[in-house]
Amino acid sequence: MTDEQLAQQITEGNREAFHELYERHKKGIYNFALRFLLDKNLAEDAAHNVFLLVFEHIYQFDFRKGKFTTWLYSITYHECCKMRKRNKKFSRLGDGEEEIKNESNYDYNDAIDLERAMLRLPEIYRLPIVMTKLHGLTSAECASTLGISETNVKQRVFRAFKILKEYYNIR
Amino acid sequence: MDCNKIEQIIVEVLTNAASDSDVEIVRLHLSECSICREQFMPMLAMNKTFSIIKQHEIPAVFDERFRQKLLAQKITSELSPALKFIVEIFGTNIRFAIISIVGALLSVFSPIESLINIYQWNIIPTFLLIISLLIITFIIKQSFNWNTLIFYRRKNV
Ligand SMILES: [Zn+2]
């Protein structure tokens, strides 16, 4: 069953459908929030809030206007922005690096290095990279989520790659 | 093929928007042009590495904490607007809020006061009532499991 069909079922009062949507997306949303906010606790709170908002506002979701995931990611993006504003202590880099080490089992050190480098990118370059490269959003979907043009998304992704390349050169 | 054009195609490749023929054009050009090769090869390698970056595991208590928040939201949404206002003011615990409000009301319109009916002593029973209600509230609060009724404020726990 597609996300859109599940969303439809939630509006008809099917709680199981909500559970299914939650299970499908919780990890993705948490990961996006984590790579945005660079803080595990904030990311968890943000992800929780996203699903509460989804549950509350699901009837506002318009199937004809776009995919469910795009809608979900814009909610997440806005929730994370709010969360960051609310937490003044939040620092872009800080000591976070150690804390948000990826604990998945890796065969490749390259991936660990690349993620670490990516998390050091300024937010305006980091978010388009995270969305397009790690969450599989198209540049158009990313553009509508961030409220910028598609060309802008592409430029930022390219710039991000340039910065990452520099980072590797220096190292 | 001119190098500026290649850069444009590379941008498409990096944003997953390139066609197969685009990829082939890039491959051909990079095999011939060392300047582009040096500039773009590392980017293309990174682009591949991105696909093997894994997701972080969600915290072990993620689901449980969400369940609690969902329950709290459900209770809040079923409360009347007036009670919601109280929750807004008192924040975390709805029963505590209700008992405090009832306590405050009782202390103002106390039946005990009218029984005693000594004007000069008015302030003392009022004060005693508030104190005793607070103590009772505290005892009740301590002796039950309040977990399911905790209203989470958005905070960095
Ligand atoms: Zn060239």
Tab-separated table of C-alpha atoms and ligand atoms in Angstrom:
chain	number	residue	atom	x	y	z
A	1	MET	CA	0.000	0.000	0.000
A	2	THR	CA	1.340	3.458	-0.846
A	3	ASP	CA	1.894	6.243	1.684
A	4	GLU	CA	-0.861	8.227	0.029
A	5	GLN	CA	-3.359	5.402	0.459
A	6	LEU	CA	-2.381	5.071	4.108
A	7	ALA	CA	-2.820	8.809	4.591
A	8	GLN	CA	-6.275	8.512	3.066
A	9	GLN	CA	-7.098	5.708	5.496
A	10	ILE	CA	-5.993	7.773	8.477
A	11	THR	CA	-8.477	10.485	7.517
A	12	GLU	CA	-11.123	7.762	7.511
A	13	GLY	CA	-10.229	6.939	11.097
A	14	ASN	CA	-7.952	3.944	10.646
A	15	ARG	CA	-5.420	4.043	13.463
A	16	GLU	CA	-3.526	1.053	12.123
A	17	ALA	CA	-2.710	3.064	9.027
A	18	PHE	CA	-1.094	5.720	11.183
A	19	HIS	CA	0.957	3.082	12.908
A	20	GLU	CA	2.092	1.748	9.556
A	21	LEU	CA	3.109	5.212	8.309
A	22	TYR	CA	4.961	5.850	11.547
A	23	GLU	CA	6.873	2.576	11.282
A	24	ARG	CA	7.769	3.278	7.683
A	25	HIS	CA	9.124	6.752	8.198
A	26	LYS	CA	10.305	7.057	11.801
A	27	LYS	CA	13.888	6.156	11.017
A	28	GLY	CA	14.107	8.429	8.003
A	29	ILE	CA	12.586	11.385	9.808
A	30	TYR	CA	14.784	10.862	12.854
A	31	ASN	CA	17.871	10.683	10.656
A	32	PHE	CA	16.941	13.804	8.752
A	33	ALA	CA	16.325	15.690	11.995
A	34	LEU	CA	19.593	14.399	13.425
A	35	ARG	CA	21.637	15.536	10.443
A	36	PHE	CA	19.868	18.872	10.517
A	37	LEU	CA	20.012	19.611	14.252
A	38	LEU	CA	23.203	17.659	15.045
A	39	ASP	CA	21.803	16.661	18.424
A	40	LYS	CA	20.228	13.324	19.313
A	41	ASN	CA	17.764	14.607	21.893
A	42	LEU	CA	16.575	17.470	19.753
A	43	ALA	CA	16.268	15.142	16.778
A	44	GLU	CA	14.127	12.713	18.731
A	45	ASP	CA	11.876	15.482	19.985
A	46	ALA	CA	11.574	16.933	16.500
A	47	ALA	CA	10.752	13.546	14.979
A	48	HIS	CA	8.083	12.926	17.610
A	49	ASN	CA	6.553	16.309	16.992
A	50	VAL	CA	6.518	15.658	13.267
A	51	PHE	CA	4.402	12.558	13.709
A	52	LEU	CA	2.075	14.303	16.138
A	53	LEU	CA	1.649	17.055	13.556
A	54	VAL	CA	1.099	14.531	10.774
A	55	PHE	CA	-1.591	12.833	12.805
A	56	GLU	CA	-3.258	16.130	13.602
A	57	HIS	CA	-3.079	17.678	10.144
A	58	ILE	CA	-3.349	14.676	7.867
A	59	TYR	CA	-6.666	15.932	6.466
A	60	GLN	CA	-4.781	18.945	5.075
A	61	PHE	CA	-2.610	16.730	2.940
A	62	ASP	CA	-3.603	17.076	-0.720
A	63	PHE	CA	-2.872	14.003	-2.821
A	64	ARG	CA	-3.192	15.908	-6.071
A	65	LYS	CA	-0.496	18.386	-5.079
A	66	GLY	CA	2.316	15.982	-4.431
A	67	LYS	CA	3.801	12.974	-2.775
A	68	PHE	CA	3.282	12.212	0.878
A	69	THR	CA	7.038	12.133	1.537
A	70	THR	CA	7.481	15.667	0.200
A	71	TRP	CA	4.775	16.850	2.573
A	72	LEU	CA	6.350	14.870	5.408
A	73	TYR	CA	9.782	16.344	4.780
A	74	SER	CA	8.478	19.887	4.664
A	75	ILE	CA	6.803	19.347	8.022
A	76	THR	CA	10.074	17.953	9.341
A	77	TYR	CA	12.067	20.828	7.930
A	78	HIS	CA	9.798	23.413	9.546
A	79	GLU	CA	9.690	21.544	12.842
A	80	CYS	CA	13.479	21.389	12.916
A	81	CYS	CA	13.708	25.110	12.185
A	82	LYS	CA	11.369	25.770	15.100
A	83	MET	CA	13.296	23.413	17.319
A	84	ARG	CA	16.572	25.108	16.526
A	85	LYS	CA	15.143	28.535	17.204
A	86	ARG	CA	13.761	27.379	20.530
A	87	ASN	CA	17.066	25.974	21.667
A	88	LYS	CA	19.428	28.852	22.001
A	89	LYS	CA	22.157	26.617	23.330
A	90	PHE	CA	22.198	24.861	19.974
A	91	SER	CA	25.545	25.106	18.302
A	92	ARG	CA	26.260	24.231	14.699
A	93	LEU	CA	29.320	22.160	15.312
A	94	GLY	CA	30.195	22.062	18.982
A	95	ASP	CA	31.192	18.778	20.507
A	96	GLY	CA	28.399	17.116	18.556
A	97	GLU	CA	30.734	15.285	16.263
A	98	GLU	CA	31.562	12.543	18.690
A	99	GLU	CA	28.053	12.297	19.956
A	100	ILE	CA	26.336	11.641	16.657
A	101	LYS	CA	28.768	9.050	15.440
A	102	ASN	CA	26.982	6.595	13.218
A	103	GLU	CA	26.795	3.296	15.060
A	104	SER	CA	25.706	1.196	12.110
A	105	ASN	CA	28.097	-1.531	11.071
A	106	TYR	CA	30.188	-0.415	8.168
A	107	ASP	CA	32.359	-2.221	5.717
A	108	TYR	CA	33.673	1.016	4.331
A	109	ASN	CA	35.548	3.658	6.243
A	110	ASP	CA	34.940	5.995	3.316
A	111	ALA	CA	31.303	6.291	4.226
A	112	ILE	CA	32.073	7.159	7.835
A	113	ASP	CA	34.570	9.798	6.743
A	114	LEU	CA	32.213	11.262	4.203
A	115	GLU	CA	29.361	11.517	6.650
A	116	ARG	CA	31.598	13.196	9.187
A	117	ALA	CA	32.738	15.692	6.585
A	118	MET	CA	29.173	16.265	5.446
A	119	LEU	CA	28.017	17.049	8.975
A	120	ARG	CA	30.584	19.834	9.100
A	121	LEU	CA	29.072	21.580	6.102
A	122	PRO	CA	27.206	24.827	6.691
A	123	GLU	CA	23.488	24.180	6.941
A	124	ILE	CA	22.558	25.710	3.593
A	125	TYR	CA	24.758	23.178	1.824
A	126	ARG	CA	24.206	20.315	4.233
A	127	LEU	CA	20.419	20.174	3.915
A	128	PRO	CA	20.226	19.857	0.113
A	129	ILE	CA	22.886	17.152	0.285
A	130	VAL	CA	21.099	15.252	3.032
A	131	MET	CA	17.783	15.458	1.215
A	132	THR	CA	18.924	14.536	-2.263
A	133	LYS	CA	21.756	12.146	-1.495
A	134	LEU	CA	20.590	10.404	1.673
A	135	HIS	CA	16.818	10.611	1.511
A	136	GLY	CA	16.353	10.246	-2.212
A	137	LEU	CA	14.372	13.433	-2.776
A	138	THR	CA	14.521	14.900	-6.260
A	139	SER	CA	15.933	18.403	-6.576
A	140	ALA	CA	12.395	19.651	-7.292
A	141	GLU	CA	11.078	18.079	-4.082
A	142	CYS	CA	14.020	19.449	-2.155
A	143	ALA	CA	13.407	22.891	-3.642
A	144	SER	CA	9.775	22.953	-2.599
A	145	THR	CA	10.659	21.804	0.913
A	146	LEU	CA	13.325	24.439	1.417
A	147	GLY	CA	11.377	27.132	-0.399
A	148	ILE	CA	14.125	27.819	-2.920
A	149	SER	CA	14.414	27.286	-6.663
A	150	GLU	CA	15.477	24.026	-8.222
A	151	THR	CA	18.484	25.714	-9.801
A	152	ASN	CA	19.439	26.920	-6.374
A	153	VAL	CA	19.278	23.387	-4.992
A	154	LYS	CA	21.560	22.150	-7.757
A	155	GLN	CA	24.006	24.962	-7.172
A	156	ARG	CA	24.112	24.221	-3.472
A	157	VAL	CA	24.632	20.516	-4.005
A	158	PHE	CA	27.466	21.238	-6.414
A	159	ARG	CA	29.002	23.743	-4.025
A	160	ALA	CA	28.711	21.188	-1.219
A	161	PHE	CA	30.627	18.672	-3.299
A	162	LYS	CA	33.306	21.285	-3.950
A	163	ILE	CA	33.649	21.992	-0.240
A	164	LEU	CA	33.799	18.287	0.573
A	165	LYS	CA	36.488	17.828	-2.050
A	166	GLU	CA	38.508	20.633	-0.490
A	167	TYR	CA	38.077	19.026	2.885
A	168	TYR	CA	39.557	15.810	1.563
A	169	ASN	CA	42.426	17.651	-0.117
A	170	ILE	CA	43.409	19.410	3.090
A	171	ARG	CA	43.238	16.279	5.172
B	1	MET	CA	33.091	18.723	-25.723
B	2	ASP	CA	33.802	21.921	-23.929
B	3	CYS	CA	34.696	21.770	-20.235
B	4	ASN	CA	32.012	24.240	-19.087
B	5	LYS	CA	29.339	22.042	-20.598
B	6	ILE	CA	30.770	19.101	-18.678
B	7	GLU	CA	30.423	20.952	-15.437
B	8	GLN	CA	26.727	21.458	-16.144
B	9	ILE	CA	26.265	17.770	-16.817
B	10	ILE	CA	28.221	16.881	-13.674
B	11	VAL	CA	25.761	18.987	-11.670
B	12	GLU	CA	22.946	16.891	-13.142
B	13	VAL	CA	24.785	13.698	-12.263
B	14	LEU	CA	25.317	14.842	-8.675
B	15	THR	CA	21.621	15.665	-8.261
B	16	ASN	CA	20.492	12.330	-9.712
B	17	ALA	CA	19.026	14.059	-12.750
B	18	ALA	CA	21.390	12.887	-15.481
B	19	SER	CA	20.380	10.518	-18.255
B	20	ASP	CA	22.463	7.523	-19.297
B	21	SER	CA	23.754	9.392	-22.326
B	22	ASP	CA	24.854	12.255	-20.056
B	23	VAL	CA	26.810	9.813	-17.922
B	24	GLU	CA	28.447	8.409	-21.046
B	25	ILE	CA	29.429	11.893	-22.246
B	26	VAL	CA	31.026	12.610	-18.886
B	27	ARG	CA	32.876	9.308	-18.907
B	28	LEU	CA	34.280	9.973	-22.366
B	29	HIS	CA	35.318	13.510	-21.567
B	30	LEU	CA	37.026	12.589	-18.325
B	31	SER	CA	39.051	9.923	-20.086
B	32	GLU	CA	40.412	12.619	-22.399
B	33	CYS	CA	40.664	15.760	-20.278
B	34	SER	CA	42.995	15.655	-17.300
B	35	ILE	CA	41.874	19.016	-15.899
B	36	CYS	CA	38.265	17.877	-15.581
B	37	ARG	CA	39.364	14.502	-14.370
B	38	GLU	CA	41.240	16.043	-11.483
B	39	GLN	CA	38.356	18.322	-10.667
B	40	PHE	CA	35.419	15.983	-11.003
B	41	MET	CA	36.654	12.460	-10.330
B	42	PRO	CA	36.748	12.953	-6.534
B	43	MET	CA	33.209	14.361	-6.678
B	44	LEU	CA	31.916	11.376	-8.611
B	45	ALA	CA	33.635	9.042	-6.160
B	46	MET	CA	31.986	10.843	-3.253
B	47	ASN	CA	28.682	10.681	-5.064
B	48	LYS	CA	28.989	6.890	-5.091
B	49	THR	CA	30.034	6.792	-1.444
B	50	PHE	CA	26.883	8.698	-0.464
B	51	SER	CA	24.825	5.724	-1.547
B	52	ILE	CA	26.484	3.513	1.086
B	53	ILE	CA	26.058	5.897	4.013
B	54	LYS	CA	23.748	4.176	6.430
B	55	GLN	CA	21.029	5.597	8.596
B	56	HIS	CA	21.576	6.088	12.308
B	57	GLU	CA	19.683	3.738	14.582
B	58	ILE	CA	16.794	5.336	16.418
B	59	PRO	CA	17.149	5.438	20.229
B	60	ALA	CA	15.857	2.367	22.070
B	61	VAL	CA	13.153	4.309	23.920
B	62	PHE	CA	12.033	6.272	20.861
B	63	ASP	CA	8.781	4.353	20.394
B	64	GLU	CA	7.855	4.317	24.050
B	65	ARG	CA	8.389	8.046	24.426
B	66	PHE	CA	6.368	8.688	21.293
B	67	ARG	CA	3.540	6.523	22.602
B	68	GLN	CA	3.440	8.625	25.765
B	69	LYS	CA	3.387	11.868	23.816
B	70	LEU	CA	0.633	10.563	21.569
B	71	LEU	CA	-1.426	9.623	24.604
B	72	ALA	CA	-0.807	13.011	26.165
B	73	GLN	CA	-1.869	14.719	22.946
B	74	LYS	CA	-5.009	12.611	22.819
B	75	ILE	CA	-5.941	13.567	26.370
B	76	THR	CA	-5.185	17.226	25.707
B	77	SER	CA	-7.287	17.259	22.556
B	78	GLU	CA	-10.212	15.822	24.484
B	79	LEU	CA	-10.033	18.492	27.153
B	80	SER	CA	-12.261	21.518	26.946
B	81	PRO	CA	-10.600	24.779	25.884
B	82	ALA	CA	-10.756	26.021	29.475
B	83	LEU	CA	-8.825	23.034	30.720
B	84	LYS	CA	-6.395	23.401	27.858
B	85	PHE	CA	-5.764	26.899	29.115
B	86	ILE	CA	-5.011	25.478	32.552
B	87	VAL	CA	-2.654	22.953	31.024
B	88	GLU	CA	-0.941	25.770	29.180
B	89	ILE	CA	-0.419	27.610	32.444
B	90	PHE	CA	0.463	24.721	34.698
B	91	GLY	CA	2.318	22.847	32.043
B	92	THR	CA	3.148	19.340	32.902
B	93	ASN	CA	0.554	17.671	35.038
B	94	ILE	CA	-3.165	17.903	34.523
B	95	ARG	CA	-4.333	16.380	37.794
B	96	PHE	CA	-2.000	18.570	39.743
B	97	ALA	CA	-3.412	21.564	37.887
B	98	ILE	CA	-7.023	20.618	38.575
B	99	ILE	CA	-6.392	19.977	42.264
B	100	SER	CA	-4.582	23.288	42.598
B	101	ILE	CA	-7.437	25.159	40.940
B	102	VAL	CA	-10.051	23.412	43.090
B	103	GLY	CA	-7.896	24.132	46.118
B	104	ALA	CA	-7.663	27.804	45.251
B	105	LEU	CA	-11.430	28.018	44.671
B	106	LEU	CA	-12.166	26.210	47.917
B	107	SER	CA	-9.916	28.499	49.861
B	108	VAL	CA	-11.786	31.522	48.548
B	109	PHE	CA	-15.320	30.148	48.939
B	110	SER	CA	-14.584	27.970	51.901
B	111	PRO	CA	-17.555	26.317	53.647
B	112	ILE	CA	-15.357	26.032	56.727
B	113	GLU	CA	-15.063	29.797	56.802
B	114	SER	CA	-18.787	30.293	56.959
B	115	LEU	CA	-18.937	27.701	59.718
B	116	ILE	CA	-16.341	29.461	61.794
B	117	ASN	CA	-17.788	32.800	60.751
B	118	ILE	CA	-15.327	34.861	62.684
B	119	TYR	CA	-14.443	37.809	60.563
B	120	GLN	CA	-11.064	38.509	62.131
B	121	TRP	CA	-9.917	34.921	61.575
B	122	ASN	CA	-10.824	34.953	57.929
B	123	ILE	CA	-7.288	35.094	56.662
B	124	ILE	CA	-5.957	32.279	58.831
B	125	PRO	CA	-8.278	29.406	57.787
B	126	THR	CA	-7.825	30.481	54.179
B	127	PHE	CA	-4.118	30.259	54.548
B	128	LEU	CA	-4.306	26.927	56.391
B	129	LEU	CA	-6.589	25.510	53.729
B	130	ILE	CA	-4.231	26.402	50.927
B	131	ILE	CA	-1.320	24.862	52.779
B	132	SER	CA	-3.209	21.668	53.627
B	133	LEU	CA	-4.464	21.284	50.062
B	134	LEU	CA	-0.951	21.674	48.749
B	135	ILE	CA	0.279	19.014	51.166
B	136	ILE	CA	-2.554	16.645	50.177
B	137	THR	CA	-1.815	17.251	46.523
B	138	PHE	CA	1.810	16.533	47.109
B	139	ILE	CA	1.042	13.278	48.949
B	140	ILE	CA	-1.341	12.091	46.207
B	141	LYS	CA	1.197	13.091	43.590
B	142	GLN	CA	3.858	11.027	45.295
B	143	SER	CA	1.775	7.910	45.805
B	144	PHE	CA	0.546	7.296	42.260
B	145	ASN	CA	2.184	6.513	39.019
B	146	TRP	CA	1.699	9.683	37.047
B	147	ASN	CA	3.655	8.680	34.023
B	148	THR	CA	0.750	8.363	31.674
B	149	LEU	CA	-0.539	11.794	32.577
B	150	ILE	CA	2.647	13.717	32.179
B	151	PHE	CA	2.221	16.412	29.621
B	152	TYR	CA	5.463	16.839	27.841
B	153	ARG	CA	6.627	20.299	27.307
B	154	ARG	CA	8.848	20.624	24.350
B	155	LYS	CA	12.126	20.608	26.072
B	156	ASN	CA	15.551	19.235	25.664
B	157	VAL	CA	15.519	16.286	28.026
C	1	ZN	ZN	37.521	19.103	-19.509
